[in-house]
């Protein structure tokens, strides 16, 4: 097994962005327009919704996660990637499977009976199997690296529950998506599809960003290292989520058992509380609410503040951050993401309390789901992408840093318009017809705002990943300028931070 670490496979990012703009978000926008403006909905609506959801979860988010983690995890576990050629096979299998599966679903729905639907009913299971194999090979690589790691770091021990949740989320979601294609028709699929989506959201899409945040936020957002027993929070979150999801398993008969359903609802409330607690322990609210200096003084050792504020880099760096603005205002996207995660937790909490005490204040599943997927996951990918991806290709900044603010503005408008009208619609506020109609028009164009944010994000990320060499000289000149006059202590501190991030 070669000792060299494999370089970053940018193809994962290009493919994820292409599927997101060309299919996932486009279908979402196409669904929202007629729903918002009360036009005719497309025929076979469940197929449109399922294909949109699957393309977004596997194509946009899934491929981004697989691409980034196949670069990050080997360095995090200090173990070179076994089988360095496997990542591109994984990319081909997942992408081909996903695209052929999506097309087959539409062909089967729209062209019964015909030679085309006949072919599609063969390509559908084959493509679903290809996609499943791609994800299983990815999980095999992750498990293999974890097994050969000599001494997992103390930090890995802290995030281990989240790591295991990430892996099991991928395994359960993909295996249930495959089983659905082989054993169920579109209608029978609905309950299993909803369960697999909720499992993927609760396990993979929450656990991985939290594990990443504990590792990267100290450097990216100048947040203090985690001093709280995070592992216990992870285990409590895991248990609450398992009990909460149990009644959703179709055919298990648990949903008829009132005691189980109450236990699941209590777990939903506890889980929502745990999510807010995790965000609190990440000190994000503190950083967002407290002024930079007050924040620094409150949470960092005084000698660090002193050394940092005396360092030359401090004068050049952005206030409250270690960078010089070369990644743009990426933090606005990260803060927005965690605000929408908190909104999701409040929706979950309210729904749970409303069920427990038979109050009629439920926001419904869809606004919470999109507060999480569009608000938290999508905005977080954009914020982390701007800050982290340039470093993966040895560059110290993005091509158009000024775009970051526009991403934050367009992205937050898209989330607000995607979830608030539906949340209002399903609650007591739905009585004001004119307000609701206006809001629903907003919902109708939410997809267009999301698409424009994605396009701007792709422009800056793709040009950054494609352009080579420019940044190196700039990086050297910037760093050498500051390094030359940087105090030994401060240089040691920043490099220790960077190094700590990678191992
Ligand atoms: C502004 C952008 C978006 C728009 C306009 C949009 C629109 C929609 C609509 C209209 C539905 C059907 C809701 C229903 O059940 O009635 C839906 C479902 C769904 N969306 Fe989105 N969406 C957007 C972004 C996203 C993102 C970013 C993700 C994931 C990363 C996502 C994942 C899903 C999933 C998983 C479902 C449920 C699919 C199913 O039930 O099989 N959506 N979306």
Short mmCIF file of C-alpha atoms and ligand atoms in Angstrom, two decimals:
data_model
loop_
_atom_site.label_atom_id
_atom_site.label_comp_id
_atom_site.label_asym_id
_atom_site.label_seq_id
_atom_site.Cartn_x
_atom_site.Cartn_y
_atom_site.Cartn_z
CA UNK A 1 0.00 0.00 0.00
CA UNK A 2 1.65 3.29 -1.10
CA UNK A 3 2.40 5.76 1.73
CA UNK A 4 1.61 8.81 -0.47
CA UNK A 5 -1.75 10.49 0.15
CA UNK A 6 -4.01 10.63 -2.92
CA UNK A 7 -4.62 14.19 -4.21
CA UNK A 8 -8.09 15.70 -4.19
CA UNK A 9 -10.43 14.32 -6.87
CA UNK A 10 -12.04 17.53 -8.13
CA UNK A 11 -14.27 15.46 -10.45
CA UNK A 12 -16.55 14.72 -7.47
CA UNK A 13 -17.22 18.46 -7.01
CA UNK A 14 -17.76 19.14 -10.72
CA UNK A 15 -20.22 16.22 -10.95
CA UNK A 16 -22.07 17.18 -7.77
CA UNK A 17 -22.48 20.80 -8.95
CA UNK A 18 -23.56 19.72 -12.45
CA UNK A 19 -26.22 17.33 -11.11
CA UNK A 20 -27.40 19.95 -8.58
CA UNK A 21 -27.83 22.73 -11.19
CA UNK A 22 -28.80 20.55 -14.16
CA UNK A 23 -31.23 18.25 -12.32
CA UNK A 24 -31.77 18.38 -8.50
CA UNK A 25 -32.48 22.09 -8.03
CA UNK A 26 -33.98 22.44 -11.53
CA UNK A 27 -36.61 19.79 -10.70
CA UNK A 28 -37.20 21.47 -7.34
CA UNK A 29 -37.72 24.83 -9.05
CA UNK A 30 -39.96 23.15 -11.63
CA UNK A 31 -42.12 21.67 -8.85
CA UNK A 32 -42.31 24.86 -6.79
CA UNK A 33 -43.43 27.16 -9.66
CA UNK A 34 -46.80 25.48 -10.39
CA UNK A 35 -47.36 24.86 -6.65
CA UNK A 36 -46.69 28.54 -5.85
CA UNK A 37 -48.64 30.06 -8.74
CA UNK A 38 -51.46 27.51 -8.66
CA UNK A 39 -50.70 26.23 -12.17
CA UNK A 40 -51.26 22.63 -13.29
CA UNK A 41 -48.98 20.24 -11.50
CA UNK A 42 -46.96 17.78 -13.59
CA UNK A 43 -48.53 14.37 -14.20
CA UNK A 44 -47.02 11.56 -12.10
CA UNK A 45 -46.13 14.11 -9.37
CA UNK A 46 -44.83 11.44 -6.89
CA UNK A 47 -42.19 10.40 -9.45
CA UNK A 48 -41.04 14.05 -9.90
CA UNK A 49 -40.83 14.50 -6.13
CA UNK A 50 -38.96 11.23 -5.52
CA UNK A 51 -36.49 11.83 -8.36
CA UNK A 52 -35.86 15.43 -7.17
CA UNK A 53 -35.28 14.23 -3.62
CA UNK A 54 -32.98 11.34 -4.61
CA UNK A 55 -30.92 13.46 -7.03
CA UNK A 56 -30.44 16.10 -4.32
CA UNK A 57 -29.50 13.62 -1.56
CA UNK A 58 -27.12 11.41 -3.59
CA UNK A 59 -26.10 13.68 -6.51
CA UNK A 60 -25.69 17.13 -4.85
CA UNK A 61 -24.98 16.33 -1.20
CA UNK A 62 -23.82 12.68 -1.43
CA UNK A 63 -21.15 13.18 -4.09
CA UNK A 64 -19.86 16.34 -2.35
CA UNK A 65 -19.53 14.43 0.94
CA UNK A 66 -17.89 11.39 -0.71
CA UNK A 67 -15.39 13.59 -2.63
CA UNK A 68 -14.40 15.72 0.38
CA UNK A 69 -14.27 12.83 2.87
CA UNK A 70 -12.07 10.67 0.59
CA UNK A 71 -9.50 13.50 0.82
CA UNK A 72 -10.06 14.51 4.45
CA UNK A 73 -10.51 11.17 6.26
CA UNK A 74 -7.19 9.55 5.16
CA UNK A 75 -5.35 12.66 6.45
CA UNK A 76 -7.51 12.74 9.58
CA UNK A 77 -6.78 9.06 10.30
CA UNK A 78 -3.12 9.44 9.15
CA UNK A 79 -3.65 6.47 6.82
CA UNK A 80 -3.14 6.73 3.06
CA UNK A 81 -6.19 5.75 1.00
CA UNK A 82 -5.99 2.04 0.17
CA UNK A 83 -6.71 1.31 -3.53
CA UNK A 84 -6.03 4.88 -4.80
CA UNK A 85 -7.81 4.16 -8.11
CA UNK A 86 -11.09 3.23 -6.47
CA UNK A 87 -12.45 6.80 -5.95
CA UNK A 88 -12.96 7.37 -9.69
CA UNK A 89 -14.73 4.00 -10.00
CA UNK A 90 -16.93 5.04 -7.10
CA UNK A 91 -17.71 8.34 -8.88
CA UNK A 92 -18.57 6.59 -12.17
CA UNK A 93 -20.80 3.96 -10.53
CA UNK A 94 -22.74 6.47 -8.40
CA UNK A 95 -23.14 9.04 -11.20
CA UNK A 96 -24.13 6.59 -13.96
CA UNK A 97 -26.45 4.73 -11.59
CA UNK A 98 -28.12 7.94 -10.42
CA UNK A 99 -28.66 9.46 -13.89
CA UNK A 100 -29.85 6.24 -15.57
CA UNK A 101 -32.13 5.49 -12.60
CA UNK A 102 -33.71 8.99 -12.72
CA UNK A 103 -34.34 8.76 -16.48
CA UNK A 104 -35.73 5.21 -16.14
CA UNK A 105 -38.19 6.34 -13.44
CA UNK A 106 -39.60 8.98 -15.80
CA UNK A 107 -39.66 6.67 -18.83
CA UNK A 108 -41.55 4.00 -16.84
CA UNK A 109 -44.04 6.62 -15.58
CA UNK A 110 -44.64 8.38 -18.90
CA UNK A 111 -44.50 5.66 -21.53
CA UNK A 112 -46.54 2.68 -20.43
CA UNK A 113 -46.75 0.13 -22.22
CA UNK A 114 -43.89 0.44 -24.77
CA UNK A 115 -40.51 -0.89 -25.77
CA UNK A 116 -39.06 2.11 -23.92
CA UNK A 117 -40.75 1.23 -20.63
CA UNK A 118 -39.63 -2.34 -21.21
CA UNK A 119 -36.00 -1.23 -21.50
CA UNK A 120 -36.43 1.18 -18.58
CA UNK A 121 -37.77 -1.59 -16.34
CA UNK A 122 -34.42 -3.37 -16.96
CA UNK A 123 -32.17 -0.31 -16.66
CA UNK A 124 -33.88 0.82 -13.42
CA UNK A 125 -32.75 -2.11 -11.19
CA UNK A 126 -29.32 -2.26 -12.92
CA UNK A 127 -28.71 1.45 -12.36
CA UNK A 128 -29.94 1.28 -8.76
CA UNK A 129 -27.49 -1.60 -8.21
CA UNK A 130 -24.64 0.42 -9.78
CA UNK A 131 -25.38 3.37 -7.48
CA UNK A 132 -25.59 1.07 -4.43
CA UNK A 133 -22.29 -0.63 -5.36
CA UNK A 134 -20.59 2.77 -5.68
CA UNK A 135 -21.70 3.80 -2.18
CA UNK A 136 -20.78 0.39 -0.70
CA UNK A 137 -17.26 0.64 -2.20
CA UNK A 138 -16.95 4.09 -0.58
CA UNK A 139 -18.01 2.67 2.81
CA UNK A 140 -15.60 -0.25 2.30
CA UNK A 141 -12.73 2.25 1.79
CA UNK A 142 -13.71 4.22 4.92
CA UNK A 143 -14.04 1.05 7.03
CA UNK A 144 -10.72 -0.26 5.65
CA UNK A 145 -8.90 2.97 6.59
CA UNK A 146 -10.44 2.94 10.04
CA UNK A 147 -9.35 -0.68 10.56
CA UNK A 148 -5.71 -0.14 9.52
CA UNK A 149 -5.32 3.07 11.53
CA UNK A 150 -2.76 2.35 14.26
CA UNK A 151 -3.82 4.73 17.01
CA UNK A 152 -6.98 6.68 16.24
CA UNK A 153 -6.45 10.20 17.58
CA UNK A 154 -8.09 11.43 20.75
CA UNK A 155 -10.15 13.65 18.51
CA UNK A 156 -11.41 10.67 16.50
CA UNK A 157 -12.59 9.08 19.75
CA UNK A 158 -14.57 12.24 20.48
CA UNK A 159 -16.40 12.19 17.13
CA UNK A 160 -16.60 8.38 16.76
CA UNK A 161 -20.41 8.17 17.40
CA UNK A 162 -20.94 10.78 14.66
CA UNK A 163 -18.57 8.91 12.31
CA UNK A 164 -20.47 5.64 12.83
CA UNK A 165 -23.80 7.44 12.29
CA UNK A 166 -22.49 8.87 9.00
CA UNK A 167 -21.52 5.41 7.74
CA UNK A 168 -24.76 3.69 8.88
CA UNK A 169 -26.86 6.47 7.36
CA UNK A 170 -25.32 5.91 3.94
CA UNK A 171 -25.65 2.12 4.27
CA UNK A 172 -29.32 2.10 5.37
CA UNK A 173 -30.46 4.81 2.92
CA UNK A 174 -28.83 3.26 -0.15
CA UNK A 175 -29.85 -0.31 0.77
CA UNK A 176 -33.48 0.72 1.29
CA UNK A 177 -33.45 2.71 -1.98
CA UNK A 178 -32.16 -0.44 -3.76
CA UNK A 179 -34.70 -2.73 -2.04
CA UNK A 180 -37.52 -0.38 -3.08
CA UNK A 181 -36.57 -0.68 -6.77
CA UNK A 182 -36.38 -4.47 -6.61
CA UNK A 183 -39.40 -5.25 -4.42
CA UNK A 184 -41.92 -2.35 -4.48
CA UNK A 185 -43.83 -0.30 -7.09
CA UNK A 186 -43.92 3.54 -6.79
CA UNK A 187 -46.91 3.68 -4.36
CA UNK A 188 -45.73 0.83 -2.10
CA UNK A 189 -42.41 2.60 -1.97
CA UNK A 190 -43.74 5.77 -0.30
CA UNK A 191 -43.48 4.75 3.41
CA UNK A 192 -40.08 3.06 2.91
CA UNK A 193 -38.84 6.04 0.89
CA UNK A 194 -39.87 8.48 3.65
CA UNK A 195 -38.23 6.30 6.33
CA UNK A 196 -34.96 6.03 4.33
CA UNK A 197 -34.88 9.81 3.73
CA UNK A 198 -35.49 10.58 7.42
CA UNK A 199 -32.83 8.03 8.43
CA UNK A 200 -30.26 9.59 6.04
CA UNK A 201 -31.08 13.11 7.26
CA UNK A 202 -30.95 12.19 10.97
CA UNK A 203 -27.80 10.05 10.73
CA UNK A 204 -25.48 11.06 7.88
CA UNK A 205 -26.51 14.64 7.16
CA UNK A 206 -26.43 15.79 10.78
CA UNK A 207 -23.59 13.64 12.15
CA UNK A 208 -20.99 14.41 9.47
CA UNK A 209 -21.24 18.24 9.54
CA UNK A 210 -21.02 18.18 13.35
CA UNK A 211 -17.92 15.95 13.30
CA UNK A 212 -16.39 18.22 10.65
CA UNK A 213 -17.29 21.37 12.60
CA UNK A 214 -15.50 20.18 15.73
CA UNK A 215 -12.39 19.68 13.61
CA UNK A 216 -12.40 22.72 11.33
CA UNK A 217 -14.23 25.56 13.11
CA UNK A 218 -11.36 26.34 15.55
CA UNK A 219 -9.28 27.35 12.51
CA UNK A 220 -11.97 28.57 10.10
CA UNK A 221 -13.99 30.61 12.61
CA UNK A 222 -11.41 31.09 15.36
CA UNK A 223 -13.62 29.14 17.74
CA UNK A 224 -12.18 27.59 20.92
CA UNK A 225 -11.41 23.87 20.79
CA UNK A 226 -14.25 21.68 22.10
CA UNK A 227 -13.81 21.10 25.85
CA UNK A 228 -17.21 19.43 26.34
CA UNK A 229 -17.62 15.59 26.41
CA UNK A 230 -18.96 15.63 22.87
CA UNK A 231 -18.97 11.86 22.62
CA UNK A 232 -21.73 11.66 25.26
CA UNK A 233 -23.82 14.19 23.32
CA UNK A 234 -23.29 12.02 20.24
CA UNK A 235 -24.45 8.86 22.00
CA UNK A 236 -27.51 10.64 23.50
CA UNK A 237 -28.38 11.98 20.03
CA UNK A 238 -27.98 8.48 18.52
CA UNK A 239 -30.32 6.85 21.09
CA UNK A 240 -32.99 9.58 20.84
CA UNK A 241 -32.92 9.37 17.03
CA UNK A 242 -33.25 5.57 16.99
CA UNK A 243 -36.32 5.64 19.29
CA UNK A 244 -37.82 8.55 17.33
CA UNK A 245 -37.52 6.71 13.97
CA UNK A 246 -38.74 3.29 15.22
CA UNK A 247 -42.51 3.87 14.61
CA UNK A 248 -41.70 5.01 11.07
CA UNK A 249 -40.44 1.55 10.01
CA UNK A 250 -43.27 0.29 7.74
CA UNK A 251 -44.93 -2.97 8.70
CA UNK A 252 -43.23 -3.19 12.13
CA UNK A 253 -46.57 -2.45 13.81
CA UNK A 254 -44.91 -0.09 16.29
CA UNK A 255 -46.90 2.90 14.99
CA UNK A 256 -50.11 1.34 16.39
CA UNK A 257 -48.60 1.00 19.87
CA UNK A 258 -49.41 4.25 21.73
CA UNK A 259 -46.69 3.77 24.36
CA UNK A 260 -44.06 3.43 21.63
CA UNK A 261 -45.46 6.40 19.72
CA UNK A 262 -45.34 8.56 22.87
CA UNK A 263 -41.76 7.39 23.55
CA UNK A 264 -40.86 8.28 19.96
CA UNK A 265 -42.46 11.73 20.30
CA UNK A 266 -40.63 12.39 23.58
CA UNK A 267 -37.40 11.31 21.78
CA UNK A 268 -38.21 13.77 18.98
CA UNK A 269 -38.40 16.58 21.55
CA UNK A 270 -35.19 15.40 23.30
CA UNK A 271 -33.38 15.11 19.95
CA UNK A 272 -34.40 18.66 18.99
CA UNK A 273 -33.04 19.88 22.33
CA UNK A 274 -29.79 17.94 21.82
CA UNK A 275 -29.29 19.56 18.38
CA UNK A 276 -29.60 23.04 19.93
CA UNK A 277 -27.23 21.93 22.73
CA UNK A 278 -24.61 20.73 20.18
CA UNK A 279 -24.76 24.08 18.31
CA UNK A 280 -24.42 25.84 21.70
CA UNK A 281 -21.32 23.78 22.61
CA UNK A 282 -19.76 24.59 19.24
CA UNK A 283 -19.85 28.22 20.52
CA UNK A 284 -21.41 29.41 17.25
CA UNK A 285 -24.17 31.41 18.94
CA UNK A 286 -21.51 33.04 21.16
CA UNK A 287 -19.39 33.97 18.13
CA UNK A 288 -22.41 35.29 16.26
CA UNK A 289 -23.73 37.30 19.24
CA UNK A 290 -20.64 38.47 21.11
CA UNK A 291 -18.25 41.06 19.62
CA UNK A 292 -15.03 39.49 18.44
CA UNK A 293 -12.79 40.75 21.24
CA UNK A 294 -15.28 39.99 23.97
CA UNK A 295 -15.64 36.55 22.50
CA UNK A 296 -11.89 35.99 22.33
CA UNK A 297 -11.36 37.23 25.88
CA UNK A 298 -14.13 35.01 27.18
CA UNK A 299 -13.12 31.72 25.62
CA UNK A 300 -9.41 31.72 24.78
CA UNK A 301 -6.42 31.56 27.16
CA UNK A 302 -5.20 35.10 27.87
CA UNK A 303 -1.64 34.35 26.75
CA UNK A 304 -2.91 33.23 23.36
CA UNK A 305 -4.93 36.45 22.94
CA UNK A 306 -1.91 38.46 23.92
CA UNK A 307 0.47 36.65 21.55
CA UNK A 308 -2.09 36.71 18.74
CA UNK A 309 -2.92 40.39 19.08
CA UNK A 310 0.80 41.26 19.17
CA UNK A 311 1.50 39.19 16.05
CA UNK A 312 1.96 40.95 12.72
CA UNK A 313 -0.52 38.58 11.10
CA UNK A 314 -3.17 39.87 13.49
CA UNK A 315 -2.95 43.29 11.86
CA UNK A 316 -3.32 41.72 8.41
CA UNK A 317 -5.92 39.09 9.32
CA UNK A 318 -9.65 39.78 9.35
CA UNK A 319 -10.88 40.66 12.82
CA UNK A 320 -11.94 37.45 14.60
CA UNK A 321 -10.55 35.17 11.87
CA UNK A 322 -7.18 33.73 10.88
CA UNK A 323 -7.60 34.51 7.19
CA UNK A 324 -7.02 37.69 5.19
CA UNK A 325 -10.33 37.72 3.33
CA UNK A 326 -9.07 35.48 0.52
CA UNK A 327 -12.05 33.14 1.03
CA UNK A 328 -14.61 35.97 1.11
CA UNK A 329 -17.26 36.18 3.87
CA UNK A 330 -17.66 32.39 3.92
CA UNK A 331 -18.61 32.58 7.61
CA UNK A 332 -21.94 34.24 6.76
CA UNK A 333 -22.98 31.02 4.99
CA UNK A 334 -21.80 28.83 7.90
CA UNK A 335 -23.61 30.97 10.51
CA UNK A 336 -26.80 31.00 8.37
CA UNK A 337 -26.58 27.21 8.05
CA UNK A 338 -26.53 26.75 11.83
CA UNK A 339 -29.34 29.29 12.29
CA UNK A 340 -31.49 27.22 9.89
CA UNK A 341 -30.44 24.05 11.77
CA UNK A 342 -31.77 25.74 14.91
CA UNK A 343 -35.01 26.61 13.07
CA UNK A 344 -35.28 22.92 12.07
CA UNK A 345 -34.77 21.92 15.73
CA UNK A 346 -37.45 24.41 16.85
CA UNK A 347 -39.90 22.99 14.23
CA UNK A 348 -39.15 19.44 15.45
CA UNK A 349 -39.48 20.52 19.08
CA UNK A 350 -42.80 22.31 18.46
CA UNK A 351 -44.22 19.39 16.44
CA UNK A 352 -43.25 16.98 19.22
CA UNK A 353 -44.72 19.10 22.03
CA UNK A 354 -47.85 19.72 19.92
CA UNK A 355 -48.34 15.94 19.48
CA UNK A 356 -47.62 15.16 23.15
CA UNK A 357 -50.13 17.76 24.44
CA UNK A 358 -52.58 17.55 21.45
CA UNK A 359 -51.98 21.20 20.58
CA UNK A 360 -52.67 22.16 16.93
CA UNK A 361 -49.35 23.90 16.18
CA UNK A 362 -47.60 21.50 13.81
CA UNK A 363 -45.49 23.02 11.00
CA UNK A 364 -45.72 19.80 8.96
CA UNK A 365 -42.76 17.66 7.76
CA UNK A 366 -41.80 19.53 4.55
CA UNK A 367 -40.75 22.98 5.97
CA UNK A 368 -38.56 21.32 8.62
CA UNK A 369 -37.04 18.97 6.05
CA UNK A 370 -36.09 21.86 3.72
CA UNK A 371 -34.92 24.08 6.58
CA UNK A 372 -32.47 21.24 7.21
CA UNK A 373 -31.59 20.25 3.60
CA UNK A 374 -31.63 23.65 1.88
CA UNK A 375 -30.94 25.88 4.92
CA UNK A 376 -28.41 23.84 6.91
CA UNK A 377 -26.82 21.32 4.52
CA UNK A 378 -26.75 23.36 1.30
CA UNK A 379 -25.57 26.66 2.87
CA UNK A 380 -22.98 24.75 4.98
CA UNK A 381 -21.59 23.02 1.87
CA UNK A 382 -21.24 26.45 0.24
CA UNK A 383 -19.57 28.05 3.28
CA UNK A 384 -17.20 25.13 3.95
CA UNK A 385 -16.59 24.72 0.20
CA UNK A 386 -15.36 28.32 -0.10
CA UNK A 387 -13.09 28.00 2.95
CA UNK A 388 -11.83 24.44 2.60
CA UNK A 389 -11.67 23.39 -1.07
CA UNK A 390 -8.93 25.87 -2.17
CA UNK A 391 -6.60 24.32 0.45
CA UNK A 392 -7.31 20.84 -0.98
CA UNK A 393 -5.71 21.99 -4.25
CA UNK A 394 -2.93 23.96 -2.55
CA UNK A 395 -4.44 27.38 -3.10
CA UNK A 396 -4.95 29.96 -0.43
CA UNK A 397 -8.15 31.52 -1.66
CA UNK A 398 -11.15 31.43 -3.99
CA UNK A 399 -11.23 33.10 -7.38
CA UNK A 400 -14.06 35.59 -6.64
CA UNK A 401 -14.16 36.13 -2.85
CA UNK A 402 -16.66 39.00 -3.19
CA UNK A 403 -19.29 36.53 -4.41
CA UNK A 404 -19.57 34.99 -0.93
CA UNK A 405 -21.85 37.76 0.34
CA UNK A 406 -24.18 37.32 -2.68
CA UNK A 407 -24.29 33.57 -2.06
CA UNK A 408 -25.36 34.27 1.52
CA UNK A 409 -28.05 36.75 0.42
CA UNK A 410 -29.51 34.62 -2.41
CA UNK A 411 -29.18 31.40 -0.41
CA UNK A 412 -31.01 32.76 2.63
CA UNK A 413 -33.78 34.30 0.48
CA UNK A 414 -34.23 30.89 -1.20
CA UNK A 415 -34.52 29.11 2.16
CA UNK A 416 -36.87 31.73 3.62
CA UNK A 417 -39.17 31.56 0.58
CA UNK A 418 -38.98 27.75 0.40
CA UNK A 419 -40.01 27.08 4.01
CA UNK A 420 -41.83 30.06 5.56
CA UNK A 421 -44.89 30.13 3.20
CA UNK A 422 -45.47 26.37 3.70
CA UNK A 423 -44.95 26.64 7.49
CA UNK A 424 -47.41 29.58 7.60
CA UNK A 425 -49.84 27.69 5.36
CA UNK A 426 -50.01 24.72 7.70
CA UNK A 427 -50.42 26.77 10.90
CA UNK A 428 -53.01 29.16 12.31
CA UNK A 429 -51.50 32.04 10.27
CA UNK A 430 -52.94 30.53 7.08
CA UNK A 431 -56.17 32.51 7.56
CA UNK A 432 -54.90 35.72 5.88
CA UNK A 433 -55.62 34.85 2.22
CA UNK A 434 -53.79 37.76 0.57
CA UNK A 435 -50.68 37.33 2.72
CA UNK A 436 -50.72 33.63 1.96
CA UNK A 437 -51.11 34.14 -1.77
CA UNK A 438 -48.19 36.56 -1.79
CA UNK A 439 -46.10 34.17 0.26
CA UNK A 440 -46.97 31.27 -2.06
CA UNK A 441 -45.74 33.31 -5.05
CA UNK A 442 -42.51 33.64 -3.06
CA UNK A 443 -42.45 29.86 -2.59
CA UNK A 444 -42.96 29.53 -6.33
CA UNK A 445 -39.73 31.41 -7.11
CA UNK A 446 -37.69 29.96 -4.22
CA UNK A 447 -36.14 27.41 -6.57
CA UNK A 448 -34.93 30.16 -8.91
CA UNK A 449 -33.15 31.94 -6.04
CA UNK A 450 -31.53 28.65 -4.99
CA UNK A 451 -30.44 27.95 -8.57
CA UNK A 452 -28.84 31.40 -8.94
CA UNK A 453 -26.94 30.91 -5.65
CA UNK A 454 -25.76 27.48 -6.88
CA UNK A 455 -24.62 28.93 -10.21
CA UNK A 456 -22.59 31.68 -8.47
CA UNK A 457 -21.09 29.07 -6.11
CA UNK A 458 -20.15 26.85 -9.06
CA UNK A 459 -18.52 29.77 -10.92
CA UNK A 460 -16.23 30.62 -8.00
CA UNK A 461 -15.49 27.03 -6.97
CA UNK A 462 -14.94 25.64 -10.48
CA UNK A 463 -12.67 28.55 -11.52
CA UNK A 464 -10.73 28.17 -8.25
CA UNK A 465 -10.27 24.41 -8.73
CA UNK A 466 -9.40 24.79 -12.41
CA UNK A 467 -7.01 27.76 -12.21
CA UNK A 468 -3.58 26.54 -11.19
CA UNK A 469 -0.35 28.16 -10.20
CA UNK A 470 -1.70 31.68 -9.71
CA UNK A 471 -2.38 31.26 -6.06
CA UNK A 472 0.82 29.51 -5.22
CA UNK A 473 2.99 32.56 -5.96
CA UNK A 474 0.40 34.85 -4.33
CA UNK A 475 0.21 32.48 -1.32
CA UNK A 476 3.98 32.42 -1.03
CA UNK A 477 4.20 36.22 -1.33
CA UNK A 478 1.36 36.78 1.17
CA UNK A 479 2.61 34.22 3.66
CA UNK A 480 6.29 35.05 3.26
CA UNK A 481 5.41 38.75 3.75
CA UNK A 482 3.63 37.99 6.99
CA UNK A 483 5.84 35.04 8.00
CA UNK A 484 9.00 37.09 7.73
CA UNK A 485 7.86 39.41 10.43
CA UNK A 486 5.64 37.01 12.29
CA UNK A 487 6.69 36.21 15.85
CA UNK A 488 7.99 32.61 16.20
CA UNK A 489 5.22 31.94 18.71
CA UNK A 490 2.42 33.05 16.41
CA UNK A 491 3.80 31.20 13.39
CA UNK A 492 4.13 28.10 15.55
CA UNK A 493 0.56 28.59 16.79
CA UNK A 494 -1.03 29.00 13.30
CA UNK A 495 0.94 26.12 11.82
CA UNK A 496 0.13 23.99 14.85
CA UNK A 497 -3.55 24.85 14.21
CA UNK A 498 -3.29 23.87 10.54
CA UNK A 499 -1.38 20.72 11.35
CA UNK A 500 -3.78 19.78 14.16
CA UNK A 501 -6.62 20.14 11.67
CA UNK A 502 -5.13 17.46 9.44
CA UNK A 503 -4.16 14.83 11.99
C1 LIG B 1 -35.28 25.94 -3.34
C2 LIG B 1 -34.89 24.72 -3.54
C3 LIG B 1 -35.85 23.56 -3.46
C4 LIG B 1 -37.13 23.49 -3.89
C5 LIG B 1 -37.95 24.57 -4.56
C6 LIG B 1 -37.62 22.15 -3.55
C7 LIG B 1 -38.90 21.72 -3.83
C8 LIG B 1 -39.40 20.51 -3.35
C9 LIG B 1 -40.80 20.13 -3.45
C10 LIG B 1 -41.89 20.97 -4.06
C11 LIG B 1 -40.92 18.92 -2.84
C12 LIG B 1 -42.20 18.11 -2.65
C13 LIG B 1 -42.74 18.44 -1.29
C14 LIG B 1 -43.92 17.59 -1.01
O1 LIG B 1 -43.75 16.49 -0.55
O2 LIG B 1 -45.00 18.05 -1.26
C15 LIG B 1 -39.61 18.53 -2.40
C16 LIG B 1 -39.34 17.34 -1.75
C17 LIG B 1 -38.05 16.95 -1.40
N1 LIG B 1 -36.89 17.70 -1.53
FE1 LIG B 1 -36.77 19.56 -2.24
N2 LIG B 1 -36.63 21.43 -2.94
C18 LIG B 1 -35.54 22.26 -2.86
C19 LIG B 1 -34.31 21.97 -2.32
C20 LIG B 1 -33.96 20.71 -1.85
C21 LIG B 1 -32.64 20.34 -1.38
C22 LIG B 1 -31.44 21.29 -1.31
C23 LIG B 1 -32.69 19.02 -1.04
C24 LIG B 1 -31.61 18.11 -0.50
C25 LIG B 1 -30.38 18.40 -0.34
C26 LIG B 1 -34.06 18.58 -1.26
C27 LIG B 1 -34.52 17.31 -1.01
C28 LIG B 1 -35.85 16.94 -1.06
C29 LIG B 1 -36.35 15.65 -0.61
C30 LIG B 1 -35.52 14.52 -0.03
C31 LIG B 1 -37.72 15.67 -0.81
C32 LIG B 1 -38.72 14.54 -0.50
C33 LIG B 1 -38.70 13.59 -1.65
C34 LIG B 1 -39.67 12.43 -1.46
O3 LIG B 1 -40.65 12.56 -0.75
O4 LIG B 1 -39.35 11.36 -2.06
N3 LIG B 1 -34.80 19.63 -1.77
N4 LIG B 1 -38.70 19.53 -2.71
#
